[in-house]
XYZ file of C-alpha atoms in Angstrom:
688
model
C -18.443 -10.921 -2.626
C -18.001 -8.287 -5.325
C -16.717 -9.144 -8.798
C -14.025 -6.505 -9.406
C -12.940 -7.575 -12.871
C -12.711 -4.596 -15.220
C -11.926 -5.119 -18.912
C -10.399 -1.653 -19.270
C -8.069 -2.240 -16.311
C -7.175 -5.698 -17.615
C -6.216 -4.269 -21.022
C -4.179 -1.566 -19.302
C -2.292 -4.240 -17.337
C -1.540 -6.146 -20.550
C -0.244 -2.955 -22.188
C 1.794 -1.933 -19.124
C 3.534 -5.262 -18.680
C 3.754 -5.826 -22.415
C 6.123 -2.857 -22.656
C 8.422 -4.846 -20.353
C 8.273 -7.937 -22.516
C 5.763 -9.809 -20.309
C 3.445 -12.140 -22.279
C -0.278 -11.407 -22.214
C -1.299 -14.463 -20.204
C 1.192 -13.610 -17.438
C 0.098 -9.963 -17.407
C -3.512 -11.083 -16.938
C -2.348 -13.542 -14.282
C -0.797 -10.645 -12.384
C -3.921 -8.530 -12.801
C -6.409 -11.125 -11.544
C -4.045 -12.244 -8.759
C -3.994 -8.687 -7.469
C -7.792 -8.616 -7.515
C -7.786 -11.711 -5.322
C -4.998 -10.484 -3.062
C -6.691 -7.121 -2.607
C -9.747 -8.691 -0.949
C -9.016 -9.754 2.657
C -12.135 -11.922 2.653
C -10.287 -14.141 0.142
C -6.645 -14.166 1.285
C -4.438 -12.430 3.823
C -0.705 -11.791 4.159
C 0.809 -14.024 1.534
C -1.985 -16.603 1.618
C -3.411 -18.318 -1.431
C -1.696 -18.997 -4.727
C -2.366 -18.640 -8.444
C -0.845 -19.896 -11.683
C -0.996 -19.803 -15.468
C 0.416 -22.196 -18.031
C 2.287 -20.623 -20.914
C 5.386 -20.681 -23.050
C 8.808 -19.214 -22.267
C 12.084 -19.155 -24.164
C 15.297 -20.304 -22.494
C 18.846 -18.993 -23.099
C 19.293 -21.424 -25.989
C 16.342 -19.915 -27.782
C 14.129 -22.942 -27.258
C 10.445 -22.582 -26.403
C 9.371 -24.371 -23.228
C 5.912 -25.155 -21.914
C 6.003 -23.658 -18.412
C 3.931 -23.195 -15.305
C 4.059 -19.649 -13.960
C 3.109 -20.134 -10.301
C 3.187 -17.815 -7.312
C 6.595 -17.834 -5.641
C 7.339 -18.137 -1.953
C 7.514 -14.782 -0.175
C 5.220 -12.952 -2.579
C 1.856 -11.467 -1.607
C -0.930 -11.663 -4.179
C -2.035 -8.119 -3.348
C 1.208 -6.642 -4.699
C 2.610 -9.415 -6.868
C 4.612 -8.625 -10.004
C 5.554 -10.866 -12.962
C 8.829 -11.810 -11.275
C 6.725 -13.220 -8.438
C 5.707 -16.073 -10.755
C 8.758 -18.312 -11.266
C 8.570 -20.260 -14.527
C 8.846 -24.034 -14.059
C 9.310 -26.373 -17.035
C 6.006 -28.192 -17.275
C 6.930 -31.441 -19.033
C 9.262 -32.890 -16.351
C 6.862 -31.774 -13.610
C 3.927 -33.541 -15.300
C 6.019 -36.681 -15.494
C 5.786 -36.861 -11.689
C 2.140 -37.944 -11.959
C 3.303 -41.547 -12.310
C 5.590 -41.517 -9.268
C 4.333 -43.697 -6.414
C 5.737 -41.472 -3.664
C 7.487 -38.117 -3.536
C 8.914 -36.569 -0.378
C 8.674 -32.847 0.286
C 12.409 -32.483 -0.245
C 12.231 -34.325 -3.564
C 9.283 -32.198 -4.639
C 11.073 -28.923 -3.826
C 14.245 -30.113 -5.532
C 12.366 -31.173 -8.686
C 10.664 -27.821 -8.922
C 13.912 -25.910 -8.388
C 15.978 -27.861 -10.906
C 13.276 -27.187 -13.490
C 13.186 -23.416 -12.992
C 14.117 -21.403 -16.072
C 15.786 -18.895 -13.746
C 17.825 -20.404 -10.925
C 17.616 -17.136 -8.962
C 13.793 -17.207 -8.911
C 11.960 -17.800 -5.614
C 10.791 -21.275 -4.685
C 7.487 -22.155 -6.385
C 4.437 -22.533 -4.147
C 4.179 -25.793 -2.190
C 0.955 -26.364 -4.146
C 2.681 -25.963 -7.536
C 2.129 -29.629 -8.424
C -1.625 -29.276 -7.998
C -1.569 -26.277 -10.332
C 0.507 -28.256 -12.804
C -1.529 -31.485 -12.734
C -4.852 -29.731 -13.406
C -5.150 -29.231 -17.181
C -6.614 -25.734 -17.050
C -4.638 -22.716 -18.159
C -5.483 -20.592 -15.098
C -5.855 -21.884 -11.518
C -6.739 -19.807 -8.425
C -6.607 -20.840 -4.756
C -7.906 -18.900 -1.728
C -8.721 -19.379 1.951
C -11.960 -17.408 1.650
C -13.681 -16.661 4.962
C -17.094 -17.807 3.761
C -15.746 -21.089 2.382
C -13.974 -21.841 5.663
C -17.122 -21.109 7.685
C -18.970 -23.550 5.434
C -16.414 -26.374 5.592
C -15.356 -26.045 9.248
C -18.453 -28.064 10.151
C -19.171 -31.617 11.363
C -20.598 -32.678 7.955
C -18.921 -30.332 5.463
C -19.638 -32.503 2.409
C -23.368 -32.177 3.066
C -23.066 -28.382 3.469
C -21.135 -28.097 0.206
C -23.676 -30.214 -1.671
C -26.489 -27.999 -0.359
C -24.758 -24.803 -1.483
C -22.800 -25.761 -4.612
C -24.621 -28.807 -5.939
C -22.285 -30.871 -8.109
C -20.375 -27.932 -9.599
C -17.457 -28.308 -7.185
C -15.532 -31.425 -6.246
C -15.121 -31.867 -2.478
C -11.931 -33.324 -1.004
C -11.141 -34.167 2.623
C -8.233 -32.332 4.190
C -4.939 -33.416 2.623
C -1.589 -31.747 3.280
C -0.343 -29.508 0.467
C 2.192 -31.129 -1.808
C 2.338 -34.270 -3.893
C -0.505 -36.135 -2.157
C -2.952 -33.233 -2.531
C -1.977 -32.755 -6.176
C -2.769 -36.386 -6.884
C -6.109 -36.227 -5.070
C -7.106 -33.067 -6.928
C -6.181 -34.550 -10.305
C -8.194 -37.698 -9.555
C -11.207 -35.633 -8.447
C -11.186 -33.633 -11.663
C -10.708 -36.697 -13.850
C -13.662 -38.346 -12.094
C -15.854 -35.407 -13.181
C -14.271 -33.035 -15.744
C -17.347 -30.800 -15.603
C -16.494 -29.381 -12.165
C -15.381 -25.755 -12.023
C -13.427 -25.964 -8.804
C -12.387 -28.053 -5.818
C -13.296 -27.437 -2.185
C -10.647 -28.580 0.272
C -12.316 -29.341 3.578
C -11.013 -27.129 6.387
C -8.549 -25.520 3.997
C -9.962 -23.481 1.103
C -11.115 -23.392 -2.507
C -9.533 -23.902 -5.956
C -11.192 -22.655 -9.123
C -9.910 -22.907 -12.684
C -10.647 -21.837 -16.233
C -9.214 -21.246 -19.671
C -8.991 -17.484 -19.111
C -7.948 -15.375 -16.163
C -11.400 -13.854 -16.047
C -13.161 -17.215 -16.068
C -11.105 -18.632 -13.203
C -11.421 -15.422 -11.168
C -15.168 -15.072 -11.711
C -15.728 -18.678 -10.730
C -13.904 -17.969 -7.476
C -16.084 -14.942 -6.790
C -19.263 -16.809 -7.758
C -18.727 -19.731 -5.391
C -17.559 -17.588 -2.502
C -20.672 -15.416 -2.999
C -22.852 -18.546 -2.871
C -21.228 -19.496 0.423
C -21.771 -15.985 1.792
C -25.431 -16.127 0.775
C -25.922 -19.477 2.488
C -24.325 -18.193 5.684
C -26.429 -15.068 5.696
C -29.623 -16.993 5.010
C -29.147 -19.566 7.756
C -27.116 -17.510 10.204
C -28.347 -16.979 13.735
C -27.207 -14.774 16.598
C -24.168 -16.129 18.440
C -21.935 -15.251 21.394
C -24.419 -14.128 24.068
C -22.502 -11.689 26.263
C -21.504 -12.170 29.860
C -22.608 -9.419 32.230
C -20.609 -6.884 34.196
C -18.010 -5.970 31.563
C -17.343 -2.256 31.041
C -15.796 -0.494 28.044
C -12.016 -0.113 28.401
C -10.500 3.335 27.888
C -7.232 3.908 25.953
C -5.403 4.757 29.179
C -6.536 1.461 30.705
C -5.272 -0.462 27.666
C -1.915 1.306 28.018
C -1.827 0.324 31.701
C -2.650 -3.337 31.055
C -0.409 -3.844 28.010
C 2.975 -3.637 29.826
C 1.726 -6.124 32.416
C 0.834 -8.569 29.653
C 4.071 -7.885 27.783
C 6.060 -8.645 30.915
C 4.164 -11.904 31.420
C 5.031 -12.930 27.855
C 8.741 -12.140 28.222
C 11.170 -15.047 28.534
C 14.458 -15.010 30.397
C 17.234 -15.902 27.948
C 20.288 -16.336 30.137
C 20.855 -12.901 31.673
C 18.761 -11.118 29.044
C 15.022 -10.794 28.470
C 13.458 -12.020 25.238
C 10.451 -9.776 24.782
C 7.627 -9.427 22.250
C 6.032 -6.458 20.519
C 2.314 -6.208 21.211
C -0.521 -4.928 19.058
C -3.957 -4.075 20.442
C -7.187 -4.170 18.514
C -10.845 -3.853 19.384
C -14.126 -3.458 17.525
C -17.763 -4.375 17.969
C -17.106 -7.815 16.456
C -13.994 -8.425 18.565
C -15.762 -7.346 21.749
C -18.739 -9.523 20.894
C -16.380 -12.481 20.593
C -14.199 -11.912 23.678
C -17.138 -10.898 25.877
C -19.174 -14.012 25.022
C -20.217 -16.404 27.774
C -18.924 -19.371 25.780
C -15.487 -17.898 24.973
C -13.651 -20.725 26.737
C -15.452 -23.158 24.421
C -15.656 -21.717 20.918
C -12.271 -19.953 21.029
C -10.411 -23.117 22.024
C -11.405 -25.444 19.172
C -8.585 -24.487 16.820
C -7.815 -22.445 13.707
C -10.106 -21.942 10.747
C -7.336 -23.006 8.354
C -3.981 -24.621 9.180
C -2.226 -22.073 6.949
C -2.456 -19.518 9.777
C -0.787 -21.555 12.497
C 2.749 -20.277 11.944
C 1.444 -16.761 12.594
C -1.116 -17.270 15.369
C -0.376 -20.638 17.034
C -3.286 -23.045 17.271
C -5.116 -21.476 20.216
C -5.471 -17.970 21.654
C -4.648 -17.273 25.297
C -7.633 -16.361 27.448
C -6.781 -13.620 29.946
C -8.564 -12.898 33.227
C -10.845 -9.883 33.213
C -9.333 -6.897 35.001
C -11.381 -4.702 37.282
C -10.373 -1.062 37.869
C -7.754 -0.745 40.604
C -6.827 -4.435 40.567
C -3.677 -4.292 38.454
C -1.643 -6.530 40.773
C -4.323 -9.203 40.655
C -4.408 -8.915 36.868
C -0.618 -9.273 36.694
C -0.768 -12.470 38.761
C -3.590 -13.773 36.590
C -1.618 -13.004 33.416
C 1.478 -14.825 34.634
C -0.593 -17.832 35.677
C -2.460 -17.884 32.358
C 0.763 -17.691 30.352
C 2.308 -20.430 32.507
C -0.667 -22.710 31.905
C -0.592 -21.965 28.171
C 3.116 -22.786 27.923
C 2.629 -26.028 29.879
C -0.224 -27.026 27.558
C 1.921 -26.218 24.528
C 4.729 -28.412 25.850
C 2.232 -31.275 26.155
C 0.877 -30.551 22.653
C 4.442 -30.727 21.349
C 5.252 -33.949 23.196
C 2.160 -35.656 21.800
C 2.804 -34.414 18.273
C 6.497 -35.254 18.306
C 5.805 -38.764 19.621
C 3.482 -39.432 16.682
C 5.827 -37.915 14.087
C 8.178 -40.150 12.086
C 10.744 -37.345 11.997
C 12.462 -35.782 15.059
C 11.139 -32.333 15.943
C 12.597 -29.387 17.841
C 10.095 -27.485 19.925
C 9.352 -23.947 18.770
C 8.690 -20.891 20.897
C 5.697 -21.860 23.101
C 4.419 -18.343 23.721
C 0.905 -17.414 22.532
C 0.454 -14.997 19.676
C -3.187 -14.048 20.302
C -4.498 -12.956 23.713
C -8.200 -12.331 24.370
C -9.174 -10.021 27.228
C -12.887 -9.789 28.127
C -14.114 -6.251 28.452
C -11.129 -4.915 26.509
C -10.369 -6.651 23.206
C -7.567 -8.563 21.534
C -3.810 -8.311 21.957
C -1.434 -10.015 19.550
C 2.310 -10.548 19.869
C 5.221 -10.941 17.504
C 8.937 -10.421 17.047
C 8.002 -7.198 15.236
C 4.964 -4.969 15.105
C 4.347 -6.252 11.591
C 4.246 -9.841 12.869
C 1.816 -8.829 15.616
C -0.395 -6.983 13.126
C -0.460 -9.985 10.799
C -1.558 -12.217 13.678
C -4.288 -9.688 14.505
C -5.531 -9.544 10.913
C -5.669 -13.327 10.699
C -7.448 -13.812 14.001
C -9.870 -10.971 13.382
C -10.979 -12.850 10.263
C -11.061 -16.065 12.290
C -13.522 -14.382 14.644
C -15.823 -13.699 11.696
C -15.421 -17.266 10.423
C -16.244 -18.734 13.839
C -19.285 -16.469 14.123
C -20.569 -17.528 10.700
C -19.809 -21.193 11.345
C -21.592 -21.128 14.704
C -24.526 -19.338 13.092
C -24.824 -22.112 10.513
C -24.081 -25.119 12.699
C -21.057 -25.815 14.880
C -17.547 -24.548 14.285
C -15.413 -27.686 13.859
C -11.886 -27.068 12.537
C -8.980 -29.481 12.195
C -7.766 -31.263 15.291
C -4.475 -30.816 17.116
C -2.595 -33.695 15.393
C -3.087 -32.236 11.907
C -2.324 -28.725 13.111
C 0.855 -29.914 14.795
C 1.959 -31.492 11.552
C 1.368 -28.204 9.728
C 3.048 -26.062 12.399
C 6.165 -28.239 12.334
C 6.169 -28.812 8.575
C 9.530 -27.591 7.292
C 8.001 -26.070 4.141
C 5.590 -24.056 6.255
C 8.265 -22.856 8.668
C 10.430 -21.748 5.746
C 7.857 -19.027 5.002
C 8.950 -17.181 8.129
C 12.643 -17.169 7.261
C 15.549 -17.838 9.600
C 17.458 -14.551 9.442
C 19.324 -13.576 12.604
C 17.600 -10.914 14.670
C 19.085 -7.464 15.046
C 20.546 -6.588 18.474
C 17.543 -4.439 19.454
C 14.837 -6.532 17.809
C 11.720 -6.934 20.014
C 12.653 -3.771 21.958
C 10.829 -0.448 22.214
C 12.838 2.763 22.559
C 11.576 6.257 23.388
C 13.699 9.231 22.245
C 13.051 12.868 23.078
C 14.326 15.715 20.918
C 14.123 13.298 17.975
C 13.389 15.864 15.285
C 16.986 16.881 14.578
C 20.643 16.547 15.493
C 21.584 13.874 18.003
C 17.972 12.747 18.496
C 17.430 12.206 14.771
C 20.735 10.354 14.395
C 19.889 8.186 17.407
C 16.466 7.358 16.008
C 18.001 6.164 12.738
C 20.776 4.249 14.502
C 18.373 2.379 16.787
C 15.899 1.702 13.964
C 18.684 0.063 11.961
C 19.301 -2.211 14.941
C 15.670 -3.344 14.933
C 14.182 -1.180 17.698
C 10.604 0.059 17.495
C 10.494 3.768 18.278
C 8.455 6.347 20.160
C 9.753 9.730 18.979
C 9.043 13.034 20.718
C 9.734 16.565 19.511
C 8.038 19.948 19.295
C 8.875 20.397 15.588
C 6.100 18.493 13.834
C 7.455 18.664 10.283
C 10.994 17.671 11.244
C 9.685 14.882 13.458
C 7.577 13.472 10.626
C 10.614 13.424 8.337
C 12.767 11.601 10.898
C 9.972 9.111 11.555
C 9.608 8.426 7.839
C 13.313 7.722 7.490
C 13.294 5.397 10.500
C 10.321 3.425 9.123
C 12.405 2.527 6.076
C 14.323 0.176 8.392
C 11.120 -1.850 8.720
C 10.261 -0.905 12.305
C 7.173 0.635 13.837
C 7.400 4.318 14.755
C 5.012 6.315 16.950
C 5.535 10.079 16.536
C 4.365 12.393 19.305
C 4.512 16.176 19.084
C 5.093 17.014 22.719
C 6.683 19.569 25.034
C 8.838 17.498 27.387
C 8.722 20.250 30.018
C 5.007 19.439 30.410
C 4.649 16.318 32.592
C 1.133 15.677 31.279
C 2.392 15.706 27.672
C 5.175 13.278 28.581
C 2.720 10.989 30.357
C 0.469 11.031 27.279
C 3.398 10.070 25.053
C 4.118 7.053 27.248
C 0.437 6.103 27.146
C 0.416 6.253 23.367
C 3.610 4.247 23.105
C 2.418 1.555 25.499
C -0.871 1.236 23.659
C 0.933 1.045 20.314
C 3.722 -1.431 21.184
C 2.747 -2.857 24.556
C 5.510 -1.325 26.645
C 8.991 0.194 26.714
C 12.553 -1.054 27.147
C 14.799 2.013 26.751
C 14.100 5.710 27.373
C 16.631 8.119 25.834
C 16.131 11.549 27.365
C 17.915 13.673 24.795
C 16.065 16.986 24.430
C 17.947 20.041 25.654
C 18.652 23.694 25.012
C 21.314 26.385 25.559
C 20.914 29.320 27.926
C 23.905 31.701 28.278
C 24.883 34.440 30.728
C 27.483 35.038 33.436
C 25.878 33.660 36.578
C 25.628 36.966 38.438
C 23.832 38.432 35.433
C 21.600 35.433 34.667
C 17.902 36.192 34.832
C 16.084 33.913 37.249
C 13.401 33.338 34.640
C 15.994 32.067 32.137
C 17.619 29.856 34.763
C 14.265 28.318 35.632
C 13.502 27.757 31.918
C 16.822 25.989 31.513
C 16.131 23.797 34.521
C 12.705 22.906 33.097
C 14.240 21.535 29.884
C 17.715 20.446 30.969
C 16.758 18.846 34.266
C 13.038 18.501 34.978
C 12.256 17.163 31.496
C 14.747 14.360 32.182
C 12.918 13.672 35.442
C 9.526 13.608 33.694
C 10.786 11.054 31.180
C 12.693 8.910 33.650
C 9.912 8.751 36.225
C 7.323 7.727 33.618
C 9.719 5.133 32.210
C 10.409 3.573 35.600
C 6.691 3.334 36.401
C 6.223 1.454 33.137
C 9.283 -0.745 33.767
C 7.812 -1.683 37.145
C 4.526 -2.800 35.555
C 6.416 -4.752 32.915
C 8.740 -6.461 35.394
C 11.610 -7.056 32.967
C 14.027 -4.270 33.862
C 14.751 -1.408 31.479
C 17.205 1.330 30.606
C 17.480 5.072 31.105
C 19.931 6.966 28.902
C 20.524 10.691 29.384
C 22.178 13.216 27.100
C 24.457 15.133 29.427
C 27.223 17.587 28.485
C 30.918 18.084 29.066
C 29.846 21.297 30.797
C 28.723 19.221 33.760
C 32.411 18.501 34.438
C 34.130 21.415 32.685
C 31.946 24.544 32.783
C 32.323 27.011 29.954
C 32.524 30.745 30.440
C 29.056 32.305 30.355
C 27.288 28.902 30.196
C 26.176 28.681 33.839
C 22.425 28.622 33.153
C 23.042 25.617 30.887
C 25.820 23.930 32.888
C 24.162 23.787 36.302
C 21.003 21.853 35.302
C 23.181 19.562 33.177
C 25.310 18.813 36.243
C 22.095 18.104 38.135
C 21.066 15.721 35.341
C 24.257 13.701 35.948
C 23.295 13.392 39.625
C 19.769 12.419 38.534
C 21.153 9.646 36.335
C 23.234 8.250 39.197
C 20.311 8.425 41.616
C 18.138 6.347 39.285
C 20.948 3.819 39.002
C 21.074 3.553 42.803
C 17.322 3.504 43.411
C 16.233 1.050 40.711
C 19.191 -1.199 39.958
C 17.606 -3.857 42.190
C 14.747 -4.279 39.687
C 17.065 -4.467 36.692
C 16.909 -0.814 35.594
C 20.204 0.515 34.227
C 20.848 4.263 34.122
C 23.688 5.875 32.142
C 24.588 9.107 30.343
C 26.467 10.216 27.258
C 28.711 13.236 27.706
C 29.184 14.943 24.308
C 31.065 18.108 23.399
C 31.067 20.552 20.464
C 28.610 18.601 18.326
C 27.401 20.737 15.396
C 23.628 20.622 15.904
C 20.735 23.066 16.054
C 20.992 22.982 19.849
C 23.351 25.947 19.789
C 21.150 28.128 17.613
C 22.270 30.483 14.866
C 25.779 31.825 15.334
C 26.470 30.378 18.791
C 29.204 28.004 17.660
C 30.800 30.654 15.480
C 30.744 33.128 18.355
C 32.402 30.669 20.716
C 35.025 29.853 18.088
C 35.686 33.552 17.508
C 36.077 34.159 21.255
C 38.895 31.623 21.166
C 40.345 33.165 17.995
C 39.676 29.935 16.088
C 37.871 29.084 12.892
C 34.658 27.083 13.293
C 36.352 23.923 12.062
C 39.306 24.464 14.401
C 36.917 24.983 17.303
C 34.866 21.851 16.528
C 38.017 19.720 16.173
C 39.694 21.253 19.223
C 40.191 17.984 21.071
C 42.983 15.450 21.618
C 42.120 13.543 18.460
C 41.647 16.657 16.361
C 38.313 15.378 15.016
C 34.810 16.827 14.956
C 32.216 14.838 16.903
C 29.128 14.274 14.744
C 25.567 13.444 15.874
C 26.058 9.912 14.542
C 29.010 9.454 16.937
C 26.800 10.299 19.890
C 24.081 7.976 18.585
C 26.579 5.099 18.488
C 27.557 5.898 22.075
C 23.908 5.564 23.130
C 23.786 2.260 21.267
C 26.951 1.063 23.005
C 25.448 1.783 26.413
C 22.162 0.159 25.392
C 24.029 -3.053 24.611
C 26.316 -2.936 27.664
C 24.252 -5.261 29.826
C 26.322 -4.853 32.991
C 27.020 -1.118 32.964
C 25.040 1.361 35.050
C 25.626 4.697 36.749
C 28.313 5.778 34.289
C 29.060 8.671 31.959
C 30.459 7.900 28.509
C 32.371 10.860 26.978
C 32.075 11.436 23.228
C 34.269 14.492 22.805
C 37.356 13.461 20.863
C 39.344 13.736 24.076
C 39.008 16.580 26.567
C 41.103 16.101 29.707
C 39.581 19.173 31.315
C 36.153 17.483 31.143
C 37.311 14.175 32.661
C 35.457 13.415 35.911
C 37.641 14.077 39.002
């Protein structure tokens, strides 16, 4: 554990925040909190909390003794001064004499004593920070500390490593009870420099930010040294497991994603998957004793809302046995869900308060010979679960090397999982219409494709974007990511079936599968038919017909592995119904694409695949190339604007209008085999 305190950087932080009116002690609190948050061996994804006691002036000009404590929703790695809500200290300290305080009363007391009513809720451990007399207090869930205290006799281990410099407390739930226990432990021995919470983490404190931080680093380093000194080899490997290739992962992921999907009425409720492997992960999942050491529980209860208590163990998959693997996955998920129901029934029966069962699906899946999959409502959720469990793997390895990994039992973990203050960390915002879905879009670098990418990202879809124009594609992907979704960009020629197949492989490996394929890429070829070069006609068919077939066929193969239906959306053209003069080489493959769409609707509707097309007209995009639109307008003796708005409504159709049409079809659960015109009204192009 490296001490990263730097006096020059600390002074710079004081100067930087001082220019914004932030007091020195809070500036140093921010600085040292970021040091802690920047080390994943100490805290991960919003874990841990820190505080400093200071003085703040209210709107009446009165000075108040306050506790600046980390606020809910803030991550120590990127925390700012506003992430430390100021709580009036005197009324909070008065709670030390209260015999009992409920969670709701605690939260209310903290909120009514905020100097700023708009500030985030103070940490659930704010009372502990307040009751300890020290100016600075730090709390982490350090990996090494957890490996040391997740043992059958943790007090003995702590005494061996830390002597009497740290107080040791049994596991107590965060809140009023823990604050009281911590205060009593310190008062029993005011010489201690920190408090170890068994199966939870470590608190250190001091009169300066540096002192509290360096004590944290010192004691975590002692734990690391003890683990390294006494550690022994663990996880002997089972035999017969071969290294999985990326293509195999992409083949297995949709099967697993389908097994994890839940039927919600007539719709599927899916998850986004994340895959991860490494030498350490493989050592863990390939171990002979995986069914034992992986099923004992979490290293710290703070992770349960992200990972569930236990990972799902998947059956090993041999090459060529995908159907057997799919059956094994479904059976494993079914058994996991049944066990979770029983876990909930037992926990709810012992709880004094009524509980509503949460989603029973696993968040961490371990596949021998391959690695670790994690699942979440978003890719970010799945990545967080992976980060947490990857550290858990290291903790279990260190704990097993020292003695025996022995975390909290199911009753305590149930109480934490269903604790309202813990659940509130996840938020209860309504999901976007396309949340949990993965959408592939071709021709995404400009025009309709770019507009569709942004439209679907704003509705919560994770995206796989294809285009030949690398720079334009990167720009579109960057804009879509601002909506908070994952985006996989693939520079690919959709007329090349191998390139399309590779894009699907990359997307499946990244997100676990696919739900909607929007085959949008196209191009214009012009000539009177008798004068059309065969080479040009074949080129047009490659892009305007066969590329659609490449995309659709790959999508359906993936949908079949996933087993939860899917959607095909094609960008057609009004020319398919109302050919334009000199546009034969473009019109004919587009008409064939309409037939292709209908054929997919007929062939795969029985497995829940919907197939539809958008029929747009006179959309000002780069599809037409330089001068094409102007030339067509001139041929009709119209200005460009008159030509573009030459429809029944007299309005120009923009790329965003077409994107919304794709979205409409995506959300039309009982529509298939249809063409949706987006042309402002063109009777000549109406199907007949």
